[in-house]
């Protein structure tokens, strides 16, 4: 295990000069922000695809009422 901590500290010391070149007052989302954005984009894409699939199955024709038959209407005033 001591070899691992030594390699990590060596890697960090090499990255420190790179970090000093970046403006310290500038805030960026970084890799984590990109990953979160990509996951959210994929989720929205999947939901839109699913919604489109389900909307295709919907029948928009209105069913006739129970008292009506197709073409004939009853007149209650006959006497």
mmCIF file of C-alpha atoms in Angstrom:
data_model
loop_
_atom_site.group_PDB
_atom_site.id
_atom_site.type_symbol
_atom_site.label_atom_id
_atom_site.label_comp_id
_atom_site.label_asym_id
_atom_site.label_seq_id
_atom_site.Cartn_x
_atom_site.Cartn_y
_atom_site.Cartn_z
ATOM 1 C CA UNK A 1 0.000 0.000 0.000
ATOM 2 C CA UNK A 2 2.780 2.559 0.588
ATOM 3 C CA UNK A 3 3.621 2.388 -3.121
ATOM 4 C CA UNK A 4 0.126 3.531 -4.014
ATOM 5 C CA UNK A 5 0.192 6.608 -1.813
ATOM 6 C CA UNK A 6 3.618 7.491 -3.153
ATOM 7 C CA UNK A 7 2.401 7.243 -6.744
ATOM 8 C CA UNK A 8 -0.670 9.329 -5.923
ATOM 9 C CA UNK A 9 1.408 12.047 -4.308
ATOM 10 C CA UNK A 10 3.798 11.959 -7.271
ATOM 11 C CA UNK A 11 0.883 12.344 -9.688
ATOM 12 C CA UNK A 12 -0.563 15.220 -7.669
ATOM 13 C CA UNK A 13 2.765 17.045 -7.618
ATOM 14 C CA UNK A 14 2.906 16.818 -11.413
ATOM 15 C CA UNK A 15 -0.649 18.176 -11.746
ATOM 16 C CA UNK A 16 -0.143 21.110 -9.387
ATOM 17 C CA UNK A 17 1.801 23.196 -11.944
ATOM 18 C CA UNK A 18 -0.980 22.560 -14.494
ATOM 19 C CA UNK A 19 -3.586 23.745 -12.026
ATOM 20 C CA UNK A 20 -1.653 26.974 -11.378
ATOM 21 C CA UNK A 21 -1.948 27.887 -15.062
ATOM 22 C CA UNK A 22 -5.752 27.905 -14.800
ATOM 23 C CA UNK A 23 -7.390 31.117 -13.613
ATOM 24 C CA UNK A 24 -8.332 30.567 -9.969
ATOM 25 C CA UNK A 25 -11.295 32.963 -10.197
ATOM 26 C CA UNK A 26 -12.896 31.016 -13.046
ATOM 27 C CA UNK A 27 -15.373 28.287 -12.104
ATOM 28 C CA UNK A 28 -16.041 25.459 -14.559
ATOM 29 C CA UNK A 29 -18.403 22.486 -14.241
ATOM 30 C CA UNK A 30 -15.704 19.988 -15.102
ATOM 31 C CA UNK A 31 -16.114 16.332 -15.928
ATOM 32 C CA UNK A 32 -18.757 15.685 -13.276
ATOM 33 C CA UNK A 33 -20.944 18.443 -14.697
ATOM 34 C CA UNK A 34 -20.626 16.975 -18.184
ATOM 35 C CA UNK A 35 -21.508 13.488 -16.943
ATOM 36 C CA UNK A 36 -24.579 14.767 -15.087
ATOM 37 C CA UNK A 37 -25.686 16.746 -18.154
ATOM 38 C CA UNK A 38 -25.176 13.728 -20.441
ATOM 39 C CA UNK A 39 -27.186 11.441 -18.137
ATOM 40 C CA UNK A 40 -30.016 13.969 -17.967
ATOM 41 C CA UNK A 41 -29.993 14.378 -21.758
ATOM 42 C CA UNK A 42 -30.187 10.604 -22.229
ATOM 43 C CA UNK A 43 -33.050 10.402 -19.725
ATOM 44 C CA UNK A 44 -35.021 13.115 -21.541
ATOM 45 C CA UNK A 45 -34.368 11.408 -24.888
ATOM 46 C CA UNK A 46 -35.609 8.088 -23.501
ATOM 47 C CA UNK A 47 -38.715 9.674 -21.999
ATOM 48 C CA UNK A 48 -39.535 11.473 -25.261
ATOM 49 C CA UNK A 49 -39.109 8.244 -27.230
ATOM 50 C CA UNK A 50 -41.368 6.383 -24.787
ATOM 51 C CA UNK A 51 -43.980 9.158 -24.880
ATOM 52 C CA UNK A 52 -43.984 9.121 -28.671
ATOM 53 C CA UNK A 53 -44.472 5.364 -28.658
ATOM 54 C CA UNK A 54 -47.386 5.580 -26.205
ATOM 55 C CA UNK A 55 -49.027 8.501 -28.021
ATOM 56 C CA UNK A 56 -48.981 6.428 -31.201
ATOM 57 C CA UNK A 57 -51.118 3.802 -29.469
ATOM 58 C CA UNK A 58 -53.828 6.281 -28.394
ATOM 59 C CA UNK A 59 -57.088 6.173 -30.365
ATOM 60 C CA UNK A 60 -58.448 9.700 -30.634
ATOM 61 C CA UNK A 61 -61.881 8.760 -32.028
ATOM 62 C CA UNK A 62 -64.686 9.479 -29.580
ATOM 63 C CA UNK A 63 -66.898 6.524 -28.698
ATOM 64 C CA UNK A 64 -70.652 7.067 -29.159
ATOM 65 C CA UNK A 65 -72.759 7.646 -26.062
ATOM 66 C CA UNK A 66 -74.710 4.700 -24.611
ATOM 67 C CA UNK A 67 -78.153 5.995 -25.662
ATOM 68 C CA UNK A 68 -77.167 6.725 -29.248
ATOM 69 C CA UNK A 69 -76.828 4.249 -32.059
ATOM 70 C CA UNK A 70 -75.085 4.988 -35.292
ATOM 71 C CA UNK A 71 -77.415 6.963 -37.551
ATOM 72 C CA UNK A 72 -80.731 6.618 -35.695
ATOM 73 C CA UNK A 73 -81.958 8.867 -32.940
ATOM 74 C CA UNK A 74 -85.032 8.182 -30.852
ATOM 75 C CA UNK A 75 -87.641 10.921 -30.532
ATOM 76 C CA UNK A 76 -89.270 10.976 -27.086
ATOM 77 C CA UNK A 77 -92.120 13.305 -28.189
ATOM 78 C CA UNK A 78 -93.983 10.704 -30.249
ATOM 79 C CA UNK A 79 -97.361 10.189 -28.812
#
